Each structure stands twice: as C-alpha cells, then as structure tokens.
CSV table of C-alpha atoms in Angstrom, one decimal:
chain,number,residue,atom,x,y,z
A,1,GLN,CA,90.3,107.3,117.3
A,2,VAL,CA,94.2,106.8,117.3
A,3,GLN,CA,95.7,110.0,117.7
A,4,LEU,CA,99.7,110.6,117.5
A,5,GLN,CA,101.3,113.5,119.2
A,6,GLU,CA,105.4,114.2,118.9
A,7,SER,CA,107.1,116.4,121.4
A,8,GLY,CA,110.4,117.0,122.1
A,9,PRO,CA,113.1,120.4,121.3
A,10,GLY,CA,112.6,121.9,118.2
A,11,LEU,CA,116.2,122.9,118.5
A,12,VAL,CA,119.6,120.7,118.7
A,13,LYS,CA,122.9,121.5,118.6
A,14,PRO,CA,125.6,119.8,116.5
A,15,SER,CA,127.1,116.8,117.6
A,16,GLU,CA,124.7,116.2,120.1
A,17,THR,CA,121.5,113.6,120.5
A,18,LEU,CA,117.8,114.3,118.8
A,19,SER,CA,115.4,112.9,121.3
A,20,LEU,CA,111.8,113.1,120.5
A,21,THR,CA,108.6,111.1,122.2
A,22,CYS,CA,105.9,110.0,120.7
A,23,THR,CA,103.0,110.1,122.7
A,24,VAL,CA,99.4,107.8,121.4
A,25,SER,CA,96.3,108.0,122.3
A,26,GLY,CA,92.8,106.4,121.9
A,27,GLY,CA,94.4,103.2,121.5
A,28,SER,CA,96.9,100.8,122.8
A,29,ILE,CA,100.0,100.4,121.7
A,30,SER,CA,100.6,96.7,121.5
A,31,SER,CA,100.0,94.8,118.7
A,32,TYR,CA,101.4,97.1,116.1
A,33,TYR,CA,104.9,98.8,114.8
A,34,TRP,CA,105.8,102.1,115.8
A,35,SER,CA,107.9,104.5,113.1
A,36,TRP,CA,109.8,107.2,113.0
A,37,ILE,CA,110.1,109.3,109.1
A,38,ARG,CA,111.6,112.3,108.6
A,39,GLN,CA,111.6,114.6,105.8
A,40,PRO,CA,114.2,117.6,105.9
A,41,PRO,CA,112.6,120.7,104.0
A,42,GLY,CA,111.7,120.9,100.8
A,43,LYS,CA,112.6,116.9,100.2
A,44,GLY,CA,110.9,113.6,100.4
A,45,LEU,CA,109.9,111.3,103.3
A,46,GLU,CA,113.1,109.4,104.6
A,47,TRP,CA,111.9,106.0,107.1
A,48,ILE,CA,114.0,106.0,110.2
A,49,GLY,CA,112.9,102.8,112.0
A,50,TYR,CA,110.4,100.7,113.9
A,51,VAL,CA,109.9,99.6,117.1
A,52,TYR,CA,107.6,96.5,117.4
A,53,TYR,CA,105.6,97.0,120.8
A,54,SER,CA,107.5,94.1,122.2
A,55,GLY,CA,110.9,96.1,121.6
A,56,ASN,CA,111.9,94.3,118.3
A,57,THR,CA,113.4,97.1,116.0
A,58,ASN,CA,114.7,97.6,112.9
A,59,TYR,CA,116.7,100.5,111.5
A,60,ASN,CA,117.8,102.3,108.2
A,61,PRO,CA,120.9,101.0,107.7
A,62,SER,CA,122.2,105.1,106.5
A,63,LEU,CA,121.0,106.2,110.3
A,64,LYS,CA,121.4,102.8,112.2
A,65,SER,CA,125.0,103.7,113.8
A,66,ARG,CA,123.6,106.7,115.2
A,67,VAL,CA,119.8,105.4,116.2
A,68,ILE,CA,117.6,104.3,118.8
A,69,ILE,CA,114.4,103.5,118.8
A,70,SER,CA,112.2,102.9,122.2
A,71,VAL,CA,109.0,101.8,123.3
A,72,ASP,CA,107.2,102.3,126.6
A,73,THR,CA,104.3,100.1,126.8
A,74,SER,CA,103.4,101.7,130.3
A,75,LYS,CA,103.2,105.3,129.3
A,76,ASN,CA,101.6,104.2,125.8
A,77,GLN,CA,105.3,106.2,123.9
A,78,PHE,CA,107.9,105.2,121.8
A,79,SER,CA,110.8,107.5,121.2
A,80,LEU,CA,113.4,108.2,119.1
A,81,LYS,CA,117.3,109.0,119.4
A,82,LEU,CA,119.6,110.2,117.4
A,83,THR,CA,123.2,110.7,118.3
A,84,SER,CA,125.7,113.3,117.4
A,85,VAL,CA,123.7,115.3,115.0
A,86,THR,CA,124.6,117.4,111.8
A,87,ALA,CA,122.9,120.3,109.9
A,88,ALA,CA,121.9,117.4,107.2
A,89,ASP,CA,119.5,115.8,110.5
A,90,THR,CA,117.6,118.8,110.3
A,91,ALA,CA,113.8,117.9,109.3
A,92,VAL,CA,110.1,117.8,110.2
A,93,TYR,CA,110.0,114.0,112.3
A,94,TYR,CA,106.9,112.2,112.4
A,95,CYS,CA,106.1,109.2,114.0
A,96,ALA,CA,103.3,107.0,112.5
A,97,ARG,CA,101.7,103.8,113.6
A,98,GLU,CA,102.3,100.8,110.9
A,99,VAL,CA,100.1,97.8,110.2
A,100,TYR,CA,101.5,94.5,109.1
A,101,SER,CA,99.4,92.5,108.2
A,102,TYR,CA,98.7,89.4,105.4
A,103,GLY,CA,102.2,90.8,104.1
A,104,ASN,CA,100.7,94.0,103.8
A,105,ARG,CA,102.9,97.3,105.9
A,106,TYR,CA,101.5,100.6,105.6
A,107,PHE,CA,101.0,103.6,107.9
A,108,ASP,CA,97.6,104.2,108.9
A,109,TYR,CA,98.1,107.1,111.5
A,110,TRP,CA,100.4,109.9,111.3
A,111,GLY,CA,101.4,112.6,113.9
A,112,GLN,CA,101.2,116.0,112.4
A,113,GLY,CA,105.4,116.6,112.5
A,114,THR,CA,107.6,118.5,114.5
A,115,LEU,CA,110.2,120.3,113.1
A,116,VAL,CA,113.7,120.0,114.4
A,117,THR,CA,116.5,122.4,113.4
A,118,VAL,CA,120.2,121.5,113.9
A,119,SER,CA,122.2,124.9,114.4
A,120,SER,CA,124.4,126.5,117.5
B,1,SER,CA,119.7,107.0,94.3
B,2,SER,CA,117.0,105.3,95.6
B,3,GLU,CA,115.9,101.8,95.0
B,4,LEU,CA,112.1,102.8,94.9
B,5,THR,CA,111.8,105.1,91.6
B,6,GLN,CA,109.4,107.4,91.3
B,7,ASP,CA,109.2,109.6,88.5
B,8,PRO,CA,109.5,113.1,90.3
B,9,ALA,CA,106.6,114.9,88.7
B,10,VAL,CA,103.5,114.3,86.4
B,11,SER,CA,100.7,116.2,85.3
B,12,VAL,CA,97.2,115.9,84.6
B,13,ALA,CA,93.9,117.9,82.9
B,14,LEU,CA,91.3,118.0,85.4
B,15,GLY,CA,88.9,114.8,84.6
B,16,GLN,CA,91.7,112.9,83.4
B,17,THR,CA,93.2,110.1,84.3
B,18,VAL,CA,96.5,109.8,85.3
B,19,ARG,CA,99.1,107.0,86.5
B,20,ILE,CA,102.0,107.7,89.0
B,21,THR,CA,104.3,104.5,88.8
B,22,CYS,CA,106.9,103.6,91.5
B,23,GLN,CA,109.9,100.9,90.0
B,24,GLY,CA,111.8,98.2,92.2
B,25,ASP,CA,112.9,94.6,92.2
B,26,SER,CA,111.0,94.4,95.7
B,27,LEU,CA,108.2,94.8,94.3
B,28,ARG,CA,108.1,91.4,92.5
B,29,SER,CA,107.7,90.0,95.8
B,30,TYR,CA,106.1,92.6,98.2
B,31,TYR,CA,103.1,95.3,97.3
B,32,ALA,CA,103.9,99.1,98.0
B,33,SER,CA,101.6,101.1,100.2
B,34,TRP,CA,100.9,105.1,98.8
B,35,TYR,CA,101.0,108.4,100.2
B,36,GLN,CA,99.3,111.7,99.4
B,37,GLN,CA,101.1,114.9,101.2
B,38,ARG,CA,99.4,118.3,100.1
B,39,PRO,CA,102.0,121.5,101.4
B,40,GLY,CA,102.5,121.4,105.4
B,41,GLN,CA,100.3,118.8,106.0
B,42,ALA,CA,101.3,115.1,107.0
B,43,PRO,CA,101.2,112.0,104.9
B,44,VAL,CA,97.7,110.2,104.1
B,45,LEU,CA,97.6,107.0,103.3
B,46,VAL,CA,95.0,106.3,100.1
B,47,ILE,CA,96.4,102.6,98.6
B,48,TYR,CA,97.7,99.3,100.2
B,49,GLY,CA,98.3,96.0,99.5
B,50,ARG,CA,96.9,94.7,96.1
B,51,ASP,CA,94.0,97.5,95.9
B,52,ASN,CA,92.7,98.4,99.2
B,53,ARG,CA,91.4,102.0,100.0
B,54,PRO,CA,91.2,103.2,103.7
B,55,SER,CA,87.5,104.4,104.6
B,56,GLY,CA,87.2,108.1,103.6
B,57,ILE,CA,89.3,107.6,101.0
B,58,PRO,CA,87.5,108.5,96.9
B,59,ASP,CA,87.3,105.6,94.8
B,60,ARG,CA,89.0,107.5,91.8
B,61,PHE,CA,92.6,106.4,93.4
B,62,SER,CA,93.1,102.9,93.3
B,63,GLY,CA,96.0,100.6,92.9
B,64,SER,CA,98.0,97.7,90.0
B,65,SER,CA,100.9,96.2,90.4
B,66,SER,CA,103.1,94.1,87.5
B,67,GLY,CA,106.6,93.0,87.7
B,68,ASN,CA,108.4,95.5,88.9
B,69,THR,CA,106.7,98.4,89.0
B,70,ALA,CA,103.6,99.2,91.7
B,71,SER,CA,101.2,101.7,89.7
B,72,LEU,CA,98.6,104.3,91.6
B,73,THR,CA,96.2,105.7,89.2
B,74,ILE,CA,93.8,108.1,89.7
B,75,SER,CA,90.7,107.8,87.4
B,76,GLY,CA,88.9,111.4,87.2
B,77,ALA,CA,91.8,113.8,88.4
B,78,GLN,CA,89.7,116.6,91.0
B,79,ALA,CA,92.0,119.6,92.0
B,80,GLU,CA,92.1,118.9,94.9
B,81,ASP,CA,94.3,115.2,94.5
B,82,GLU,CA,97.1,118.0,93.4
B,83,ALA,CA,99.9,116.6,96.0
B,84,ASP,CA,102.8,114.8,95.7
B,85,TYR,CA,102.7,111.1,96.0
B,86,TYR,CA,104.9,108.6,97.6
B,87,CYS,CA,105.5,104.4,97.6
B,88,TYR,CA,106.6,103.1,100.6
B,89,SER,CA,107.7,99.0,100.6
B,90,ARG,CA,110.8,97.2,101.4
B,91,ASP,CA,114.1,97.4,100.1
B,92,SER,CA,116.1,95.2,98.0
B,93,SER,CA,117.8,93.2,100.3
B,94,GLY,CA,114.1,92.6,101.8
B,95,ASN,CA,114.8,93.9,105.2
B,96,HIS,CA,114.6,96.9,105.4
B,97,LEU,CA,111.8,99.5,104.7
B,98,MET,CA,111.8,102.4,102.1
B,99,PHE,CA,110.0,105.1,100.8
B,100,GLY,CA,110.6,106.1,96.5
B,101,GLY,CA,111.6,109.6,96.0
B,102,GLY,CA,108.1,110.9,95.6
B,103,THR,CA,106.0,112.0,92.7
B,104,LYS,CA,104.2,115.8,92.8
B,105,LEU,CA,101.5,115.8,90.7
B,106,THR,CA,100.0,118.8,89.1
B,107,VAL,CA,96.3,118.9,88.0
B,108,LEU,CA,95.8,121.4,85.2
C-alpha cells in the first residue's frame, strides 16, 4: 500500500520560504506524477503543481513565479518550495500521487496533509 | 472566478438520488475526476475517467459527462455521503490543472 507523508515546518515567517517534503513509501516514485495541493482554512482545494519522476514540472500559473517542485528518486521523495510567503499562503498542504492514463488524470493516493501557518 | 464551476451547496433526502455538477470549457475535451472530502480529512478519489470507481468506493457513486458538464451522481444517498465534493481537470488552456470550487453536500 502506497503511503505519502508530508514533513516540514508548521510555522513560516512572512517573506520567507516555505519548504515541505513528501516521502513516498510502499511503492516507487517512478512512472507517476507527484503533486502538491493546498487548502486554506475553510476554503477549497488549490492545485499548486506537479513534478514527473523524470523531473519535468508544471505549475499553477498564479503561483508559478514563487514555486519550485523537485524530485529525489534516490530517496523516494519530492519537495515543494514556495518563496516570499504571505498570510494568504496559510493552508493545509497535501502531497498526492497523480496517475495519467489513457487521457485520465486523477489522484489515487494522498498524504494526510500538514498545516503551514505564515505568521511573524 | 473558477474555470471549473460547481454549485456551492446541494442537499438530498436520505436514500434519494443527487447529482453534483462541474462546468467548464475544458470538459468538452477532458474527463474530470471527483473527490470526496469529509471534515478534517484528506480528499478521497471516488470517480475518474468516463465512469470508473476505485476499489472500495460504493457503486452508488457514478460519473457522466455531456458537453461542458461533468456530473457525479449518488444513487441512494447515505448519511456518510455528507461531505464536500470537488471535481478536477484541466483548465481552459488545457496546459494546467485545477479543482472546481467544491460542492457541500448535505444529506437530510
């Protein structure tokens, strides 16, 4: 059974960089897309972006200038960096595995989510 | 405004059928996937592709698509189906992905 676990600081100061890592266990990181999704308190889900196991990336245009998603296949991990954070970046951050098959895209495994608060 | 539009809230009587919709230009070309999210929990995939259910999802959940609208139908809604539901697909450019705004389902 594939499991994903987010890790990283729960509190980040304004203007600093939010950094999270997702560790994948129970399966290989190869041949899938690995995504970050966030959810501000009381609001809906927002797709942040993905990294393919080969390293190719795709980001939400509204966040593209501040986001880097990378993968480390040797550690079965992928990471999110979001720069110049503000209070609007306070959210539960989820990592998820995305399948792309026969034109269908869907998230079949999710992490439990980690709350990141931006505050001084 | 979201390029995948969902009704913010829908209600259904216990045991009745409810359809939750997602509208967007990209849905003329791409299927949506659907996620159920209960309070305090991570989302769970319930439907993907034309009408595919992951293992463990009850067969009362089904999906369909017509024109620019994707639909999630729950036939015989149960109390445990009360949750937020999100669609996910490409944006109108086709180059990026996005979620709909979500629909809060209340089972009366």
